């Protein structure tokens, strides 16, 4: 639990390592993060979602992960941050008639909501929300998913919604092609880019045994 740690800190961001804090405090509308495994990117991304929901009443975030388990774990990280401040008032998992997981949802007293779903082009259509695509290079339908979600996040009538795309590398083709395209498109001038190798993370204070890796 974060609660014992948070109670003695002046800011919850003190829990984050410098490279995580750099990501969280970057308020760019479009943000993309290429990172090594196990450097705490999902933990930092969850912190940003939690803080944004706390600071802006009525905020809605849609968290999209590669699969059911990853989606639930990311939602749990957000809930962990929120629970540290006793601010979660409802949390529920929703399944269809066959028992397949559809979404997990957290609702705050100030009207903000966090909705976590597995990656599926059909499940993301119709939401008007800020979007976090976690481990995007490992989404089987990444190109279709991006096509499904882009009209919602670029519609000027819905406001300047935020977009977060995070992933470890997964090559230039196959499932990783869409993430590679977004990361490497320097001409777009759209993205605020964050890059964290395992060596960057170790230099930033992460307790990791690189020779063993």
Coordinates of N, CA, C and O in Angstrom, one line a residue, residues 63-131:
X63 N -8.4 3.7 -20.1 CA -7.1 2.9 -20.0 C -7.3 1.7 -20.9 O -8.1 0.8 -20.6
X64 N -6.5 1.6 -21.9 CA -6.6 0.4 -22.8 C -5.3 -0.4 -22.8 O -4.2 0.1 -23.1
X65 N -5.4 -1.6 -22.4 CA -4.2 -2.5 -22.2 C -4.3 -3.7 -23.2 O -5.4 -3.9 -23.8
X66 N -3.2 -4.4 -23.4 CA -3.2 -5.5 -24.4 C -4.2 -6.6 -24.1 O -4.7 -7.2 -25.1
X67 N -4.5 -6.9 -22.9 CA -5.4 -7.9 -22.5 C -6.1 -7.7 -21.2 O -6.0 -6.7 -20.6
X68 N -7.0 -8.7 -20.9 CA -7.8 -8.5 -19.7 C -6.9 -8.4 -18.4 O -7.2 -7.5 -17.6
X69 N -5.9 -9.2 -18.2 CA -5.1 -9.2 -17.0 C -4.4 -7.9 -16.9 O -4.4 -7.2 -15.9
X70 N -3.8 -7.4 -18.0 CA -3.0 -6.2 -18.0 C -3.9 -5.0 -17.7 O -3.6 -4.0 -17.0
X71 N -5.2 -5.0 -18.3 CA -6.1 -3.9 -18.1 C -6.5 -3.8 -16.6 O -6.6 -2.7 -16.0
X72 N -6.8 -5.0 -16.0 CA -7.1 -5.0 -14.5 C -6.0 -4.5 -13.7 O -6.2 -3.8 -12.7
X73 N -4.7 -4.9 -14.0 CA -3.6 -4.6 -13.2 C -3.3 -3.1 -13.3 O -3.0 -2.4 -12.3
X74 N -3.5 -2.5 -14.5 CA -3.3 -1.0 -14.6 C -4.3 -0.3 -13.8 O -4.0 0.7 -13.2
X75 N -5.6 -0.7 -13.9 CA -6.6 -0.1 -13.1 C -6.3 -0.2 -11.6 O -6.6 0.7 -10.8
X76 N -5.8 -1.4 -11.2 CA -5.4 -1.6 -9.8 C -4.3 -0.6 -9.3 O -4.3 -0.1 -8.2
X77 N -3.4 -0.3 -10.2 CA -2.4 0.7 -9.9 C -3.0 2.1 -9.7 O -2.6 2.8 -8.8
X78 N -3.9 2.5 -10.5 CA -4.6 3.8 -10.3 C -5.3 3.8 -9.0 O -5.3 4.7 -8.2
X79 N -6.0 2.7 -8.7 CA -6.8 2.6 -7.5 C -5.9 2.6 -6.3 O -6.2 3.2 -5.3
X80 N -4.7 2.1 -6.4 CA -3.7 2.1 -5.3 C -3.3 3.6 -5.0 O -3.2 4.0 -3.9
X81 N -3.1 4.4 -6.1 CA -2.8 5.8 -5.8 C -3.9 6.5 -5.2 O -3.8 7.3 -4.2
X82 N -5.1 6.3 -5.7 CA -6.3 7.0 -5.1 C -6.6 6.5 -3.7 O -7.0 7.3 -2.9
X83 N -6.5 5.2 -3.4 CA -6.8 4.7 -2.1 C -5.8 5.3 -1.1 O -6.2 5.4 0.1
X84 N -4.7 5.7 -1.5 CA -3.7 6.3 -0.5 C -4.3 7.6 0.0 O -3.9 8.1 1.1
X85 N -5.2 8.2 -0.7 CA -5.8 9.5 -0.2 C -7.3 9.3 0.2 O -8.0 10.2 0.4
X86 N -7.7 8.0 0.3 CA -9.1 7.7 0.7 C -10.1 8.4 -0.2 O -11.1 8.9 0.2
X87 N -9.9 8.3 -1.5 CA -10.7 9.0 -2.5 C -11.5 8.1 -3.4 O -12.2 8.6 -4.3
X88 N -11.4 6.9 -3.3 CA -12.2 6.0 -4.2 C -13.5 5.7 -3.5 O -13.6 5.4 -2.4
X89 N -14.6 6.0 -4.3 CA -15.9 5.7 -3.7 C -16.6 4.5 -4.4 O -17.5 4.0 -3.8
X90 N -16.1 4.1 -5.5 CA -16.8 2.9 -6.2 C -15.8 2.3 -7.1 O -15.0 3.0 -7.8
X91 N -15.8 1.0 -7.2 CA -14.9 0.3 -8.1 C -15.6 -1.0 -8.5 O -16.1 -1.7 -7.6
X92 N -15.7 -1.2 -9.8 CA -16.5 -2.4 -10.2 C -15.9 -3.0 -11.5 O -15.3 -2.3 -12.3
X93 N -16.0 -4.3 -11.6 CA -15.6 -5.0 -12.8 C -16.9 -5.5 -13.5 O -17.8 -5.9 -12.8
X94 N -17.0 -5.4 -14.8 CA -18.2 -5.7 -15.5 C -17.9 -6.8 -16.5 O -16.9 -6.8 -17.2
X95 N -18.7 -7.9 -16.5 CA -18.5 -9.0 -17.4 C -19.8 -9.2 -18.2 O -20.9 -8.8 -17.9
X96 N -19.6 -9.8 -19.4 CA -20.7 -10.1 -20.2 C -21.3 -11.5 -19.8 O -20.9 -12.1 -18.8
X97 N -22.3 -11.9 -20.5 CA -23.1 -13.1 -20.1 C -22.2 -14.4 -20.1 O -22.4 -15.3 -19.4
X98 N -21.1 -14.4 -20.9 CA -20.2 -15.5 -21.0 C -19.1 -15.4 -20.0 O -18.2 -16.3 -19.9
X99 N -19.1 -14.4 -19.2 CA -18.1 -14.3 -18.1 C -16.8 -13.6 -18.6 O -15.8 -13.6 -17.9
X100 N -16.8 -13.1 -19.8 CA -15.6 -12.4 -20.3 C -15.6 -11.0 -19.8 O -16.6 -10.2 -19.7
X101 N -14.4 -10.5 -19.4 CA -14.2 -9.2 -18.8 C -14.4 -8.1 -19.8 O -13.9 -8.2 -20.9
X102 N -15.3 -7.1 -19.5 CA -15.5 -6.0 -20.4 C -14.8 -4.8 -20.0 O -14.1 -4.1 -20.8
X103 N -14.9 -4.4 -18.7 CA -14.2 -3.2 -18.2 C -14.2 -3.2 -16.7 O -15.0 -3.9 -16.0
X104 N -13.3 -2.4 -16.2 CA -13.2 -2.1 -14.7 C -13.4 -0.6 -14.6 O -12.9 0.1 -15.5
X105 N -14.1 -0.2 -13.6 CA -14.4 1.3 -13.5 C -14.2 1.8 -12.1 O -14.6 1.1 -11.2
X106 N -13.7 2.9 -12.0 CA -13.5 3.6 -10.7 C -14.2 5.0 -10.8 O -14.0 5.7 -11.8
X107 N -15.0 5.3 -9.8 CA -15.6 6.6 -9.7 C -15.2 7.4 -8.5 O -15.2 6.8 -7.4
X108 N -14.9 8.6 -8.7 CA -14.5 9.5 -7.6 C -15.6 10.4 -7.1 O -16.6 10.6 -7.9
X109 N -15.5 10.9 -5.9 CA -16.6 11.8 -5.4 C -16.7 13.1 -6.2 O -17.8 13.7 -6.2
X110 N -15.6 13.5 -6.9 CA -15.7 14.7 -7.7 C -16.3 14.5 -9.1 O -16.3 15.4 -9.9
X111 N -16.7 13.3 -9.4 CA -17.3 13.0 -10.6 C -16.3 12.5 -11.7 O -16.8 12.1 -12.8
X112 N -15.1 12.4 -11.3 CA -14.1 11.8 -12.3 C -14.2 10.3 -12.3 O -14.7 9.7 -11.4
X113 N -13.9 9.8 -13.5 CA -14.0 8.3 -13.7 C -12.8 7.8 -14.4 O -12.2 8.5 -15.3
X114 N -12.4 6.5 -14.1 CA -11.4 5.8 -14.8 C -12.0 4.5 -15.3 O -12.5 3.8 -14.5
X115 N -11.9 4.3 -16.5 CA -12.4 3.1 -17.2 C -11.3 2.3 -17.8 O -10.6 2.8 -18.6
X116 N -11.1 1.0 -17.4 CA -10.1 0.2 -18.0 C -10.7 -0.9 -18.8 O -11.6 -1.6 -18.4
X117 N -10.2 -1.1 -20.1 CA -10.7 -2.1 -21.0 C -9.6 -2.8 -21.7 O -8.5 -2.2 -21.9
X118 N -9.8 -4.1 -22.0 CA -8.8 -4.7 -22.9 C -8.8 -4.1 -24.3 O -9.9 -3.6 -24.7
X119 N -7.7 -4.2 -25.0 CA -7.7 -3.7 -26.4 C -8.6 -4.4 -27.3 O -8.5 -5.6 -27.5
X120 N -9.5 -3.6 -27.8 CA -10.5 -4.1 -28.8 C -11.1 -2.9 -29.5 O -11.7 -2.0 -28.8
X121 N -11.0 -2.8 -30.8 CA -11.5 -1.6 -31.5 C -13.0 -1.3 -31.2 O -13.4 -0.2 -31.2
X122 N -13.8 -2.4 -31.0 CA -15.2 -2.2 -30.8 C -15.5 -1.6 -29.4 O -16.5 -0.9 -29.2
X123 N -14.6 -1.9 -28.4 CA -14.9 -1.5 -27.0 C -14.5 0.0 -26.8 O -15.0 0.6 -25.9
X124 N -13.6 0.5 -27.7 CA -13.2 1.9 -27.4 C -14.0 3.0 -28.2 O -13.9 4.1 -27.9
X125 N -14.8 2.5 -29.1 CA -15.6 3.5 -29.8 C -16.7 4.1 -28.9 O -17.3 3.4 -28.1
X126 N -17.0 5.3 -29.1 CA -18.1 6.0 -28.4 C -17.7 6.6 -27.1 O -18.5 7.3 -26.5
X127 N -16.5 6.4 -26.6 CA -16.0 7.1 -25.4 C -15.5 8.5 -25.7 O -14.8 8.7 -26.7
X128 N -15.9 9.4 -24.8 CA -15.3 10.8 -24.9 C -14.4 10.9 -23.6 O -14.9 11.2 -22.5
X129 N -13.2 10.6 -23.8 CA -12.3 10.5 -22.6 C -10.8 10.7 -23.0 O -10.5 10.6 -24.2
X130 N -10.0 11.1 -22.0 CA -8.6 11.0 -22.2 C -8.2 9.6 -22.4 O -8.8 8.7 -21.8
X131 N -7.1 9.3 -23.1 CA -6.8 7.9 -23.5 C -5.4 7.5 -23.1 O -4.5 8.3 -23.4

